[in-house]
Amino acid sequence: MTLHQLKVFTTVAKLGSFTEAGKTLQIGQPSVTALVTSLSHELGVKLFEKFGVKSRLTTFGEEWLEISEEILGKVEEAKRRMTEVSGLKRGKILVGGSSSAASSFLPVAVQAFKKQHLGIEVILKIERSEVLERKLLEGELDVAVMGQAPRSALLKAHRYREEEIVAIAPPKHALAGKRSVPLSLIAKQPLIANGTESYVRKQVEKRFSEIGIPFTPVMEVTDHMSGEAIKSAVASGLGIGFITKCHVISDIEAGKLELLKAPALKLKRTMYLVVHRKRQSSLLTRTFIEFLRSAERK
């Protein structure tokens, strides 16, 4: 049984004539007869009866017409939906983000994308990098924005943007507002840092070590949303913190935090767009990735 047979059958049923159905479908009347006969044999029932020059549906034919129209209707609906998806009018994309991306630019970018593509559902999941990797590998995410390159060879990372790692202090701190603050002076202050497994923590420790200064934080934040905790601790006057700049732009503009000018820090982290290497990205995923890239270029 084929969709073509169903289309031929419904056309004959509506026109009441094999000949007229052939003309409408632009196929020969013998072909119409052969297709309907084959369908009738396959179903094991008689679909039409002859009444003069007209062909009328049997009781079985009437039942099968209802079924055929339902099947053909669903096929057309499926085609329409696929057209909408390919035209980015419908669909869903699962996006992952590390805390650095999630607390700064990614939610804004997702909202901007959704405004441009009103029929697209974007689900944003915020997790630690190792969790994002696992979900990408298991097919639970289409793409992830991560603050470090993935470990698995099955994942492909595209460099997306660079973010500066900065030192922050409360607005009324003694070092706030100075034209240049040496790391040796910062090291004498109470320091607030991420846990030892954090990329930012490792980079800051490495820089302090390179210039021979001990890095001894008085407070460590190990939660995967540590950025918010560090900002809160610094704003409360507990010490100087180190964080990716994209985390704190709005806080600095609002006067809640102060960015210390520490030329010797000179640290940056690369943000990556990560997809599964073996899984072909959908048009929607590729469009979302290109949207993020184009927004970054502006």
Short mmCIF file of N, CA, C and O in Angstrom, two decimals, residues 70-198:
data_model
loop_
_atom_site.label_atom_id
_atom_site.label_comp_id
_atom_site.label_asym_id
_atom_site.label_seq_id
_atom_site.Cartn_x
_atom_site.Cartn_y
_atom_site.Cartn_z
N GLU A 70 -7.91 10.63 6.41
CA GLU A 70 -7.23 10.91 7.67
C GLU A 70 -5.72 10.71 7.51
O GLU A 70 -4.92 11.52 7.97
N ILE A 71 -5.33 9.63 6.83
CA ILE A 71 -3.91 9.36 6.61
C ILE A 71 -3.27 10.44 5.75
O ILE A 71 -2.22 10.99 6.08
N LEU A 72 -3.93 10.78 4.65
CA LEU A 72 -3.39 11.81 3.75
C LEU A 72 -3.33 13.17 4.43
O LEU A 72 -2.40 13.95 4.21
N GLY A 73 -4.30 13.44 5.29
CA GLY A 73 -4.31 14.69 6.03
C GLY A 73 -3.12 14.79 6.98
O GLY A 73 -2.49 15.84 7.12
N LYS A 74 -2.83 13.65 7.64
CA LYS A 74 -1.69 13.63 8.56
C LYS A 74 -0.37 13.79 7.81
O LYS A 74 0.57 14.42 8.31
N VAL A 75 -0.30 13.20 6.62
CA VAL A 75 0.91 13.34 5.81
C VAL A 75 1.13 14.80 5.42
O VAL A 75 2.25 15.32 5.51
N GLU A 76 0.06 15.46 5.01
CA GLU A 76 0.18 16.87 4.64
C GLU A 76 0.56 17.73 5.84
O GLU A 76 1.34 18.67 5.71
N GLU A 77 0.00 17.40 7.00
CA GLU A 77 0.35 18.14 8.22
C GLU A 77 1.81 17.93 8.57
O GLU A 77 2.52 18.86 8.96
N ALA A 78 2.30 16.69 8.39
CA ALA A 78 3.70 16.40 8.65
C ALA A 78 4.61 17.18 7.71
O ALA A 78 5.63 17.74 8.13
N LYS A 79 4.22 17.24 6.44
CA LYS A 79 5.00 18.02 5.47
C LYS A 79 5.03 19.49 5.84
O LYS A 79 6.07 20.16 5.75
N ARG A 80 3.87 20.01 6.27
CA ARG A 80 3.79 21.42 6.65
C ARG A 80 4.69 21.72 7.85
O ARG A 80 5.41 22.71 7.88
N ARG A 81 4.65 20.79 8.82
CA ARG A 81 5.46 20.99 10.02
C ARG A 81 6.94 20.93 9.69
O ARG A 81 7.75 21.69 10.24
N MET A 82 7.33 20.01 8.81
CA MET A 82 8.73 19.93 8.41
C MET A 82 9.17 21.19 7.67
O MET A 82 10.30 21.67 7.82
N THR A 83 8.26 21.73 6.86
CA THR A 83 8.56 22.98 6.16
C THR A 83 8.76 24.11 7.14
O THR A 83 9.66 24.95 6.99
N GLU A 84 7.91 24.14 8.17
CA GLU A 84 8.03 25.20 9.18
C GLU A 84 9.33 25.08 9.95
O GLU A 84 9.99 26.07 10.25
N VAL A 85 9.70 23.83 10.28
CA VAL A 85 10.96 23.62 11.00
C VAL A 85 12.14 24.04 10.14
O VAL A 85 13.05 24.73 10.59
N SER A 86 12.12 23.60 8.86
CA SER A 86 13.24 23.96 7.97
C SER A 86 13.27 25.46 7.73
O SER A 86 14.33 26.03 7.47
N GLY A 87 12.12 26.11 7.83
CA GLY A 87 12.07 27.56 7.69
C GLY A 87 12.19 28.28 9.01
O GLY A 87 11.98 29.49 9.10
N LEU A 88 12.51 27.55 10.08
CA LEU A 88 12.72 28.10 11.43
C LEU A 88 11.48 28.80 11.97
O LEU A 88 11.57 29.83 12.62
N LYS A 89 10.29 28.22 11.68
CA LYS A 89 9.06 28.74 12.25
C LYS A 89 8.61 27.93 13.46
O LYS A 89 7.81 28.39 14.26
N ARG A 90 9.11 26.69 13.56
CA ARG A 90 8.77 25.82 14.68
C ARG A 90 10.03 25.06 15.10
O ARG A 90 10.99 24.96 14.37
N GLY A 91 9.99 24.50 16.31
CA GLY A 91 11.10 23.66 16.74
C GLY A 91 11.54 23.96 18.16
O GLY A 91 11.04 24.87 18.82
N LYS A 92 12.47 23.17 18.62
CA LYS A 92 13.01 23.31 19.98
C LYS A 92 14.50 23.07 19.96
O LYS A 92 14.98 22.17 19.27
N ILE A 93 15.23 23.85 20.74
CA ILE A 93 16.67 23.67 20.86
C ILE A 93 17.04 23.66 22.33
O ILE A 93 16.54 24.47 23.12
N LEU A 94 17.90 22.72 22.70
CA LEU A 94 18.35 22.57 24.08
C LEU A 94 19.76 23.15 24.19
O LEU A 94 20.70 22.64 23.57
N VAL A 95 19.89 24.22 24.97
CA VAL A 95 21.15 24.95 25.09
C VAL A 95 21.68 24.83 26.51
O VAL A 95 20.94 25.03 27.48
N GLY A 96 22.95 24.49 26.63
CA GLY A 96 23.59 24.44 27.93
C GLY A 96 24.53 25.61 28.12
O GLY A 96 25.07 26.14 27.15
N GLY A 97 24.71 26.02 29.37
CA GLY A 97 25.62 27.13 29.65
C GLY A 97 26.32 26.94 30.97
O GLY A 97 25.70 26.50 31.94
N SER A 98 27.60 27.25 31.00
CA SER A 98 28.34 27.23 32.27
C SER A 98 27.94 28.47 33.06
O SER A 98 27.28 29.37 32.54
N SER A 99 28.33 28.54 34.30
CA SER A 99 27.92 29.65 35.15
C SER A 99 28.40 30.99 34.61
O SER A 99 27.71 32.00 34.71
N SER A 100 29.60 31.01 34.03
CA SER A 100 30.13 32.26 33.48
C SER A 100 29.23 32.80 32.38
O SER A 100 28.91 33.99 32.34
N ALA A 101 28.83 31.91 31.48
CA ALA A 101 27.96 32.33 30.38
C ALA A 101 26.56 32.65 30.86
O ALA A 101 25.93 33.61 30.43
N ALA A 102 26.07 31.84 31.81
CA ALA A 102 24.69 31.97 32.26
C ALA A 102 24.43 33.24 33.06
O ALA A 102 23.33 33.78 33.05
N SER A 103 25.44 33.71 33.78
CA SER A 103 25.23 34.87 34.62
C SER A 103 25.52 36.18 33.90
O SER A 103 25.47 37.25 34.50
N SER A 104 25.82 36.09 32.61
CA SER A 104 26.15 37.32 31.89
C SER A 104 25.42 37.42 30.56
O SER A 104 24.27 37.83 30.49
N PHE A 105 26.06 36.97 29.48
CA PHE A 105 25.54 37.26 28.15
C PHE A 105 24.55 36.25 27.61
O PHE A 105 23.71 36.58 26.79
N LEU A 106 24.61 34.98 28.05
CA LEU A 106 23.83 33.93 27.40
C LEU A 106 22.31 34.11 27.53
O LEU A 106 21.60 33.99 26.53
N PRO A 107 21.77 34.39 28.72
CA PRO A 107 20.31 34.59 28.80
C PRO A 107 19.82 35.72 27.91
O PRO A 107 18.75 35.62 27.29
N VAL A 108 20.61 36.78 27.81
CA VAL A 108 20.24 37.92 26.95
C VAL A 108 20.22 37.48 25.49
O VAL A 108 19.31 37.83 24.73
N ALA A 109 21.23 36.70 25.10
CA ALA A 109 21.31 36.22 23.71
C ALA A 109 20.16 35.29 23.38
O ALA A 109 19.59 35.36 22.29
N VAL A 110 19.80 34.43 24.33
CA VAL A 110 18.68 33.50 24.12
C VAL A 110 17.38 34.27 23.91
O VAL A 110 16.59 33.96 23.01
N GLN A 111 17.15 35.29 24.73
CA GLN A 111 15.94 36.09 24.60
C GLN A 111 15.89 36.81 23.26
O GLN A 111 14.84 36.89 22.61
N ALA A 112 17.03 37.33 22.82
CA ALA A 112 17.09 38.02 21.53
C ALA A 112 16.80 37.06 20.39
O ALA A 112 16.10 37.40 19.43
N PHE A 113 17.32 35.83 20.49
CA PHE A 113 17.07 34.82 19.46
C PHE A 113 15.58 34.46 19.41
O PHE A 113 15.00 34.32 18.33
N LYS A 114 14.97 34.29 20.57
CA LYS A 114 13.55 33.93 20.63
C LYS A 114 12.67 35.04 20.05
O LYS A 114 11.63 34.76 19.44
N LYS A 115 13.07 36.29 20.19
CA LYS A 115 12.30 37.39 19.62
C LYS A 115 12.35 37.36 18.10
O LYS A 115 11.39 37.74 17.44
N GLN A 116 13.46 36.92 17.57
CA GLN A 116 13.59 36.83 16.11
C GLN A 116 12.88 35.59 15.55
O GLN A 116 12.48 35.57 14.39
N HIS A 117 12.75 34.55 16.37
CA HIS A 117 12.15 33.28 15.93
C HIS A 117 11.05 32.90 16.93
O HIS A 117 11.26 32.06 17.81
N LEU A 118 9.90 33.51 16.77
CA LEU A 118 8.83 33.40 17.77
C LEU A 118 8.30 31.98 17.95
O LEU A 118 7.80 31.64 19.02
N GLY A 119 8.39 31.14 16.93
CA GLY A 119 7.88 29.78 17.06
C GLY A 119 8.88 28.79 17.62
O GLY A 119 8.56 27.62 17.80
N ILE A 120 10.08 29.25 17.92
CA ILE A 120 11.13 28.36 18.40
C ILE A 120 11.18 28.37 19.93
O ILE A 120 11.21 29.42 20.56
N GLU A 121 11.20 27.18 20.51
CA GLU A 121 11.33 27.04 21.96
C GLU A 121 12.80 26.79 22.30
O GLU A 121 13.42 25.87 21.78
N VAL A 122 13.37 27.66 23.13
CA VAL A 122 14.76 27.51 23.55
C VAL A 122 14.78 27.18 25.04
O VAL A 122 14.30 27.96 25.86
N ILE A 123 15.32 26.02 25.37
CA ILE A 123 15.43 25.60 26.76
C ILE A 123 16.88 25.75 27.19
O ILE A 123 17.78 25.15 26.61
N LEU A 124 17.11 26.59 28.20
CA LEU A 124 18.46 26.88 28.68
C LEU A 124 18.71 26.14 29.99
O LEU A 124 17.96 26.27 30.95
N LYS A 125 19.79 25.35 30.00
CA LYS A 125 20.15 24.59 31.20
C LYS A 125 21.52 25.03 31.69
O LYS A 125 22.49 25.02 30.93
N ILE A 126 21.60 25.41 32.96
CA ILE A 126 22.84 25.89 33.55
C ILE A 126 23.46 24.79 34.40
O ILE A 126 22.83 24.29 35.33
N GLU A 127 24.69 24.41 34.06
CA GLU A 127 25.36 23.32 34.77
C GLU A 127 26.87 23.57 34.81
O GLU A 127 27.39 24.44 34.10
N ARG A 128 27.55 22.78 35.62
CA ARG A 128 29.01 22.79 35.60
C ARG A 128 29.49 22.20 34.28
O ARG A 128 28.78 21.44 33.61
N SER A 129 30.72 22.53 33.91
CA SER A 129 31.25 22.11 32.60
C SER A 129 31.22 20.60 32.44
O SER A 129 30.87 20.09 31.36
N GLU A 130 31.57 19.85 33.49
CA GLU A 130 31.59 18.39 33.36
C GLU A 130 30.20 17.82 33.14
O GLU A 130 30.02 16.82 32.44
N VAL A 131 29.19 18.48 33.71
CA VAL A 131 27.80 18.04 33.51
C VAL A 131 27.35 18.37 32.08
O VAL A 131 26.67 17.58 31.42
N LEU A 132 27.75 19.54 31.60
CA LEU A 132 27.42 19.92 30.23
C LEU A 132 28.02 18.93 29.23
O LEU A 132 27.37 18.53 28.26
N GLU A 133 29.26 18.53 29.48
CA GLU A 133 29.90 17.53 28.62
C GLU A 133 29.10 16.24 28.58
O GLU A 133 28.84 15.68 27.51
N ARG A 134 28.72 15.76 29.74
CA ARG A 134 27.97 14.51 29.81
C ARG A 134 26.64 14.62 29.06
O ARG A 134 26.26 13.70 28.31
N LYS A 135 25.96 15.72 29.23
CA LYS A 135 24.65 15.89 28.58
C LYS A 135 24.80 16.02 27.06
O LYS A 135 23.92 15.55 26.31
N LEU A 136 25.88 16.63 26.61
CA LEU A 136 26.13 16.69 25.17
C LEU A 136 26.39 15.28 24.62
O LEU A 136 25.88 14.91 23.57
N LEU A 137 27.16 14.51 25.35
CA LEU A 137 27.50 13.15 24.92
C LEU A 137 26.27 12.25 24.90
O LEU A 137 26.16 11.35 24.06
N GLU A 138 25.35 12.47 25.83
CA GLU A 138 24.15 11.64 25.93
C GLU A 138 22.99 12.17 25.10
O GLU A 138 21.89 11.62 25.13
N GLY A 139 23.22 13.25 24.35
CA GLY A 139 22.19 13.78 23.48
C GLY A 139 21.14 14.61 24.19
O GLY A 139 20.07 14.88 23.63
N GLU A 140 21.41 15.04 25.42
CA GLU A 140 20.45 15.85 26.18
C GLU A 140 20.59 17.34 25.90
O GLU A 140 19.78 18.14 26.36
N LEU A 141 21.62 17.72 25.16
CA LEU A 141 21.83 19.11 24.75
C LEU A 141 22.19 19.14 23.27
O LEU A 141 22.85 18.22 22.76
N ASP A 142 21.79 20.21 22.60
CA ASP A 142 22.17 20.40 21.20
C ASP A 142 23.49 21.16 21.09
O ASP A 142 24.28 20.91 20.19
N VAL A 143 23.68 22.11 21.98
CA VAL A 143 24.88 22.94 21.98
C VAL A 143 25.09 23.47 23.39
O VAL A 143 24.13 23.63 24.14
N ALA A 144 26.35 23.72 23.74
CA ALA A 144 26.64 24.30 25.06
C ALA A 144 27.67 25.39 24.91
O ALA A 144 28.56 25.33 24.05
N VAL A 145 27.55 26.41 25.76
CA VAL A 145 28.54 27.48 25.83
C VAL A 145 29.33 27.25 27.11
O VAL A 145 28.78 27.32 28.21
N MET A 146 30.63 26.96 26.96
CA MET A 146 31.45 26.56 28.09
C MET A 146 32.68 27.45 28.24
O MET A 146 33.19 27.98 27.26
N GLY A 147 33.13 27.59 29.48
CA GLY A 147 34.29 28.42 29.78
C GLY A 147 35.60 27.70 29.66
O GLY A 147 36.65 28.26 29.99
N GLN A 148 35.59 26.48 29.17
CA GLN A 148 36.81 25.74 28.93
C GLN A 148 36.55 24.68 27.86
O GLN A 148 35.40 24.28 27.64
N ALA A 149 37.61 24.26 27.19
CA ALA A 149 37.45 23.27 26.13
C ALA A 149 37.05 21.93 26.72
O ALA A 149 37.49 21.56 27.82
N PRO A 150 36.19 21.17 26.03
CA PRO A 150 35.76 19.87 26.56
C PRO A 150 36.91 18.86 26.56
O PRO A 150 37.84 18.95 25.76
N ARG A 151 36.81 17.88 27.44
CA ARG A 151 37.84 16.84 27.54
C ARG A 151 37.61 15.71 26.54
O ARG A 151 38.55 15.11 26.05
N SER A 152 36.36 15.41 26.26
CA SER A 152 36.04 14.27 25.39
C SER A 152 36.37 14.58 23.93
O SER A 152 36.05 15.65 23.40
N ALA A 153 36.99 13.61 23.27
CA ALA A 153 37.32 13.74 21.85
C ALA A 153 36.07 13.70 20.98
O ALA A 153 36.12 14.05 19.80
N LEU A 154 34.94 13.26 21.55
CA LEU A 154 33.70 13.18 20.78
C LEU A 154 33.01 14.54 20.68
O LEU A 154 32.03 14.68 19.94
N LEU A 155 33.51 15.51 21.42
CA LEU A 155 32.91 16.84 21.39
C LEU A 155 33.82 17.81 20.63
O LEU A 155 35.04 17.76 20.75
N LYS A 156 33.19 18.67 19.85
CA LYS A 156 33.93 19.64 19.05
C LYS A 156 33.69 21.03 19.59
O LYS A 156 32.54 21.45 19.77
N ALA A 157 34.77 21.76 19.87
CA ALA A 157 34.68 23.09 20.46
C ALA A 157 35.10 24.15 19.45
O ALA A 157 36.14 24.03 18.79
N HIS A 158 34.28 25.19 19.31
CA HIS A 158 34.58 26.34 18.46
C HIS A 158 34.86 27.54 19.37
O HIS A 158 34.04 27.85 20.24
N ARG A 159 35.98 28.20 19.17
CA ARG A 159 36.26 29.41 19.95
C ARG A 159 35.17 30.44 19.68
O ARG A 159 34.84 30.72 18.52
N TYR A 160 34.62 30.98 20.72
CA TYR A 160 33.49 31.90 20.59
C TYR A 160 33.85 33.33 20.98
O TYR A 160 33.73 34.24 20.19
N ARG A 161 34.33 33.52 22.19
CA ARG A 161 34.69 34.86 22.65
C ARG A 161 35.70 34.76 23.78
O ARG A 161 35.82 33.72 24.42
N GLU A 162 36.41 35.83 24.01
CA GLU A 162 37.37 35.88 25.10
C GLU A 162 36.86 36.83 26.17
O GLU A 162 36.31 37.90 25.87
N GLU A 163 37.04 36.42 27.41
CA GLU A 163 36.62 37.24 28.55
C GLU A 163 37.81 37.49 29.46
O GLU A 163 38.59 36.58 29.75
N GLU A 164 37.94 38.72 29.91
CA GLU A 164 39.03 39.10 30.80
C GLU A 164 38.74 38.64 32.23
O GLU A 164 37.60 38.71 32.70
N ILE A 165 39.76 38.14 32.90
CA ILE A 165 39.66 37.81 34.32
C ILE A 165 40.14 39.02 35.11
O ILE A 165 41.24 39.52 34.87
N VAL A 166 39.31 39.51 36.02
CA VAL A 166 39.61 40.77 36.69
C VAL A 166 39.56 40.62 38.21
O VAL A 166 39.03 39.64 38.75
N ALA A 167 40.10 41.63 38.88
CA ALA A 167 40.03 41.73 40.34
C ALA A 167 38.96 42.75 40.68
O ALA A 167 38.89 43.83 40.08
N ILE A 168 38.09 42.41 41.63
CA ILE A 168 37.01 43.32 42.02
C ILE A 168 37.07 43.62 43.52
O ILE A 168 37.55 42.81 44.31
N ALA A 169 36.58 44.80 43.86
CA ALA A 169 36.58 45.24 45.26
C ALA A 169 35.31 46.03 45.52
O ALA A 169 34.64 46.47 44.58
N PRO A 170 34.95 46.25 46.79
CA PRO A 170 33.82 47.12 47.08
C PRO A 170 34.15 48.55 46.69
O PRO A 170 35.33 48.94 46.69
N PRO A 171 33.17 49.36 46.34
CA PRO A 171 33.42 50.72 45.84
C PRO A 171 34.26 51.59 46.78
O PRO A 171 35.03 52.43 46.32
N LYS A 172 34.15 51.41 48.07
CA LYS A 172 34.87 52.27 49.01
C LYS A 172 36.19 51.66 49.50
O LYS A 172 36.79 52.14 50.46
N HIS A 173 36.63 50.62 48.82
CA HIS A 173 37.89 49.98 49.22
C HIS A 173 39.07 50.94 48.99
O HIS A 173 39.04 51.78 48.08
N ALA A 174 40.11 50.78 49.78
CA ALA A 174 41.27 51.67 49.71
C ALA A 174 41.96 51.61 48.34
O ALA A 174 42.57 52.61 47.91
N LEU A 175 41.86 50.47 47.65
CA LEU A 175 42.52 50.34 46.35
C LEU A 175 41.61 50.75 45.18
O LEU A 175 42.08 50.86 44.05
N ALA A 176 40.36 50.96 45.46
CA ALA A 176 39.41 51.34 44.41
C ALA A 176 39.74 52.73 43.87
O ALA A 176 40.05 53.65 44.62
N GLY A 177 39.69 52.88 42.58
CA GLY A 177 39.92 54.18 41.97
C GLY A 177 41.37 54.49 41.66
O GLY A 177 41.66 55.50 41.02
N LYS A 178 42.30 53.66 42.11
CA LYS A 178 43.72 53.92 41.84
C LYS A 178 44.02 53.63 40.38
O LYS A 178 43.44 52.73 39.77
N ARG A 179 44.98 54.36 39.80
CA ARG A 179 45.30 54.23 38.38
C ARG A 179 45.96 52.90 38.07
O ARG A 179 45.81 52.36 36.97
N SER A 180 46.71 52.35 39.01
CA SER A 180 47.37 51.07 38.81
C SER A 180 47.62 50.41 40.16
O SER A 180 48.15 51.04 41.08
N VAL A 181 47.22 49.14 40.27
CA VAL A 181 47.35 48.42 41.53
C VAL A 181 48.24 47.19 41.30
O VAL A 181 47.86 46.29 40.55
N PRO A 182 49.40 47.12 41.92
CA PRO A 182 50.27 45.94 41.75
C PRO A 182 49.68 44.72 42.45
O PRO A 182 48.99 44.84 43.46
N LEU A 183 49.98 43.54 41.91
CA LEU A 183 49.47 42.31 42.52
C LEU A 183 50.04 42.11 43.92
O LEU A 183 49.38 41.51 44.78
N SER A 184 51.25 42.61 44.16
CA SER A 184 51.84 42.47 45.49
C SER A 184 51.00 43.18 46.54
O SER A 184 50.92 42.73 47.69
N LEU A 185 50.38 44.28 46.15
CA LEU A 185 49.52 45.02 47.08
C LEU A 185 48.18 44.31 47.25
O LEU A 185 47.63 44.24 48.36
N ILE A 186 47.66 43.76 46.16
CA ILE A 186 46.40 43.01 46.22
C ILE A 186 46.58 41.79 47.12
O ILE A 186 45.69 41.43 47.90
N ALA A 187 47.75 41.14 47.03
CA ALA A 187 48.00 39.92 47.80
C ALA A 187 47.96 40.15 49.30
O ALA A 187 47.75 39.21 50.08
N LYS A 188 48.15 41.39 49.74
CA LYS A 188 48.14 41.70 51.17
C LYS A 188 46.72 41.88 51.71
O LYS A 188 46.52 42.00 52.92
N GLN A 189 45.73 41.90 50.79
CA GLN A 189 44.34 42.07 51.18
C GLN A 189 43.69 40.70 51.41
O GLN A 189 44.18 39.69 50.91
N PRO A 190 42.59 40.65 52.14
CA PRO A 190 41.82 39.39 52.21
C PRO A 190 41.34 39.02 50.81
O PRO A 190 40.74 39.85 50.13
N LEU A 191 41.63 37.81 50.38
CA LEU A 191 41.29 37.38 49.02
C LEU A 191 40.16 36.36 49.04
O LEU A 191 40.12 35.47 49.88
N ILE A 192 39.27 36.51 48.07
CA ILE A 192 38.13 35.60 47.92
C ILE A 192 38.28 34.91 46.57
O ILE A 192 38.48 35.57 45.54
N ALA A 193 38.20 33.58 46.56
CA ALA A 193 38.46 32.85 45.31
C ALA A 193 37.50 31.69 45.13
O ALA A 193 36.84 31.25 46.06
N ASN A 194 37.47 31.19 43.90
CA ASN A 194 36.74 29.96 43.60
C ASN A 194 37.47 28.78 44.22
O ASN A 194 38.57 28.91 44.73
N GLY A 195 36.85 27.58 44.13
CA GLY A 195 37.51 26.38 44.59
C GLY A 195 38.72 26.05 43.74
O GLY A 195 38.89 26.60 42.64
N THR A 196 39.55 25.16 44.20
CA THR A 196 40.83 24.86 43.54
C THR A 196 40.66 24.26 42.15
O THR A 196 41.59 24.28 41.35
N GLU A 197 39.48 23.69 41.84
CA GLU A 197 39.26 23.09 40.52
C GLU A 197 38.78 24.11 39.49
O GLU A 197 38.66 23.80 38.30
N SER A 198 38.52 25.33 39.95
CA SER A 198 38.01 26.37 39.05
C SER A 198 39.09 26.84 38.08
O SER A 198 40.25 27.02 38.44
#
